[in-house]
Amino acid sequence: MSSSNHKTSARAISTEQIHHAYRAPEGWDAIPVGVHKASTVLFKNTADLHTPRARDGLCYRYGLHGTPTSYTLAARIASLEGGTHCLLVPSGLAAVTLVSMALLRPGDEVLVPDNVYGQNRYLTESWLPQFGITHKLYDPMDAAGFKALLSDKTKLVWLEAAGSITLEFPDLQGLIAACQARGILTALDNTWGAGIAFQPFDLGIDISMQALTKYPSGGADVLMGSVCTRERPQLHERLNHAHEHLGYGLGQNDVELVLRGLPSLELRYRAQDATTRVLATWMAGRPEVARVLHPALPGSPGHEHWAELSPEGAACLFSAVFKPEYGAAQVDAFVDALQLFGIGYSWAGPMSLAVPYDMRRSRKLPMPFEAGTLVRFAIGLEAEADLRADLEQAFVSAFPSPR
Ligand SMILES: *Cc1c(COP(=O)(O)O)cnc(C)c1O
């Protein structure tokens, strides 16, 4: 650059850097969406400032409500879920909290399945009571018992398919129909189905939320959540109202990462699903294992409901219940012996994970199988043969055969 134009005005450097006249030319086009960041959104003039804009979460007044980048992601997640409206929040748990806080009032009751995502249970049991909101736990596999729990106080029912950790697949249609008959709102935690396994709104669900942290991100590097509705503008408005007041903002670099994950979402889902089915079936044949929980395996609780609803999709999770003669310490030794499986929470990222759980501590209602010590596996994108070899060597190391 020649020295003659290195200074374009008589203003100070800082002023010049902030009010610089250069604007990029129109017409840029590329596959990724631009990363737009803002707290301040500029108005054209005071008349523009004074003109009310619809507070529908789709206008630019302040960066907290969204930028072109996050509105693009919201629109894509709405399509993925088969919905028409989508709100984005900073984590899957924030999505759960948004739904319950937006829709429940003092005196209301919420129902959650006994195998609900653990933090939803914690919110329901330990936080909502402060607001005068009561709850009941239901057995997701007991449709008759479920109906008997519904009352005039019941305002919201949480559903999960498959359930967390134990992966029972409930009769979603039956549970939803029972709620519809009484005008009770239903919210599905659709993180497992991810919009790939089945279309939640076709089942009559009112709200579908996802931890975008899992499949849509796919990188084990982002926390984010979504709350979708379909053609229910008033319901969306109730959720949006709470969304605005609770101050849920997003980092647009995180939004960019999720946008980057979406084109490969279905390929990843199907690849991880295929590896998981093979490994789960292999695991069920191991002498150390009492049973494998995975909705695609015959005999797993709710297998028939899964087979009817979503035989093409089964996600990347299975749990192995070890035989009762093996204590928690031996199962821990097995997990420690794994080389390729990381020990850690979350799932649907590139690396396979294994976490031991003692179900007797987290569940209150009777379970449809022996409790035992259980290991929840989340299968990543590694090759199936390498994962199987790793599991095999860990069995040899932690369960030496008798001499
Ligand atoms: C991980 C998860 C969440 C919470 O997501 P975070 O982004 O970790 O807060 C909610 N529901 C289910 C089923 C999950 O697996």
mmCIF file of N, CA and C and ligand atoms in Angstrom, residues 91-94 96 117 160 164 189 191-192 209 211 213-214 223-224 346-347, ligand 1:
data_model
loop_
_atom_site.group_PDB
_atom_site.id
_atom_site.type_symbol
_atom_site.label_atom_id
_atom_site.label_comp_id
_atom_site.label_asym_id
_atom_site.label_seq_id
_atom_site.Cartn_x
_atom_site.Cartn_y
_atom_site.Cartn_z
ATOM 1 N N SER A 91 -27.524 -24.731 25.828
ATOM 2 C CA SER A 91 -27.212 -26.142 26.124
ATOM 3 C C SER A 91 -28.498 -26.951 25.994
ATOM 4 N N GLY A 92 -28.356 -28.267 25.977
ATOM 5 C CA GLY A 92 -29.538 -29.123 25.987
ATOM 6 C C GLY A 92 -30.319 -28.934 27.274
ATOM 7 N N LEU A 93 -29.601 -28.816 28.380
ATOM 8 C CA LEU A 93 -30.295 -28.612 29.655
ATOM 9 C C LEU A 93 -31.055 -27.289 29.659
ATOM 10 N N ALA A 94 -30.476 -26.253 29.044
ATOM 11 C CA ALA A 94 -31.180 -24.966 28.964
ATOM 12 C C ALA A 94 -32.478 -25.123 28.170
ATOM 13 N N VAL A 96 -34.350 -27.883 28.094
ATOM 14 C CA VAL A 96 -35.279 -28.537 29.027
ATOM 15 C C VAL A 96 -35.854 -27.493 29.985
ATOM 16 N N TYR A 117 -33.690 -38.036 31.167
ATOM 17 C CA TYR A 117 -32.343 -37.469 31.249
ATOM 18 C C TYR A 117 -32.128 -36.923 32.669
ATOM 19 N N GLU A 160 -39.361 -39.377 26.469
ATOM 20 C CA GLU A 160 -38.033 -39.636 25.919
ATOM 21 C C GLU A 160 -38.049 -40.987 25.226
ATOM 22 N N SER A 164 -33.040 -42.396 28.723
ATOM 23 C CA SER A 164 -31.612 -42.248 29.028
ATOM 24 C C SER A 164 -31.070 -43.481 29.746
ATOM 25 N N ASP A 189 -37.990 -35.093 24.524
ATOM 26 C CA ASP A 189 -36.547 -34.899 24.409
ATOM 27 C C ASP A 189 -36.094 -35.786 23.254
ATOM 28 N N THR A 191 -33.258 -35.874 21.546
ATOM 29 C CA THR A 191 -31.810 -35.911 21.314
ATOM 30 C C THR A 191 -31.393 -37.235 20.677
ATOM 31 N N TRP A 192 -31.975 -38.332 21.127
ATOM 32 C CA TRP A 192 -31.624 -39.673 20.609
ATOM 33 C C TRP A 192 -32.050 -39.814 19.142
ATOM 34 N N MET A 209 -37.542 -31.056 21.717
ATOM 35 C CA MET A 209 -36.269 -30.388 22.016
ATOM 36 C C MET A 209 -35.108 -31.346 21.774
ATOM 37 N N ALA A 211 -30.680 -31.767 22.501
ATOM 38 C CA ALA A 211 -29.343 -31.290 22.852
ATOM 39 C C ALA A 211 -28.556 -31.298 21.539
ATOM 40 N N THR A 213 -25.776 -30.359 21.276
ATOM 41 C CA THR A 213 -24.474 -30.812 21.767
ATOM 42 C C THR A 213 -24.110 -32.185 21.201
ATOM 43 N N LYS A 214 -25.119 -33.016 20.967
ATOM 44 C CA LYS A 214 -24.875 -34.405 20.576
ATOM 45 C C LYS A 214 -24.722 -34.489 19.054
ATOM 46 N N LEU A 223 -21.706 -26.871 23.203
ATOM 47 C CA LEU A 223 -22.926 -27.094 23.984
ATOM 48 C C LEU A 223 -24.015 -26.216 23.392
ATOM 49 N N MET A 224 -25.173 -26.802 23.078
ATOM 50 C CA MET A 224 -26.282 -26.002 22.535
ATOM 51 C C MET A 224 -27.567 -26.823 22.590
ATOM 52 N N SER A 346 -21.685 -37.215 27.744
ATOM 53 C CA SER A 346 -22.107 -36.805 26.414
ATOM 54 C C SER A 346 -21.892 -37.964 25.434
ATOM 55 N N TRP A 347 -22.254 -37.755 24.175
ATOM 56 C CA TRP A 347 -22.171 -38.806 23.159
ATOM 57 C C TRP A 347 -22.415 -38.204 21.793
HETATM 58 C C1 LIG B 1 -26.977 -34.535 26.788
HETATM 59 C C2 LIG B 1 -28.452 -34.541 26.905
HETATM 60 C C3 LIG B 1 -29.142 -33.407 27.331
HETATM 61 C C4 LIG B 1 -28.448 -32.151 27.806
HETATM 62 O O1 LIG B 1 -27.601 -31.578 26.875
HETATM 63 P P1 LIG B 1 -26.397 -30.600 27.359
HETATM 64 O O2 LIG B 1 -26.096 -29.815 26.148
HETATM 65 O O3 LIG B 1 -25.292 -31.495 27.819
HETATM 66 O O4 LIG B 1 -26.931 -29.741 28.466
HETATM 67 C C5 LIG B 1 -30.516 -33.475 27.378
HETATM 68 N N1 LIG B 1 -31.176 -34.596 27.039
HETATM 69 C C6 LIG B 1 -30.538 -35.713 26.635
HETATM 70 C C7 LIG B 1 -31.334 -36.917 26.267
HETATM 71 C C8 LIG B 1 -29.158 -35.715 26.552
HETATM 72 O O5 LIG B 1 -28.525 -36.836 26.178
#
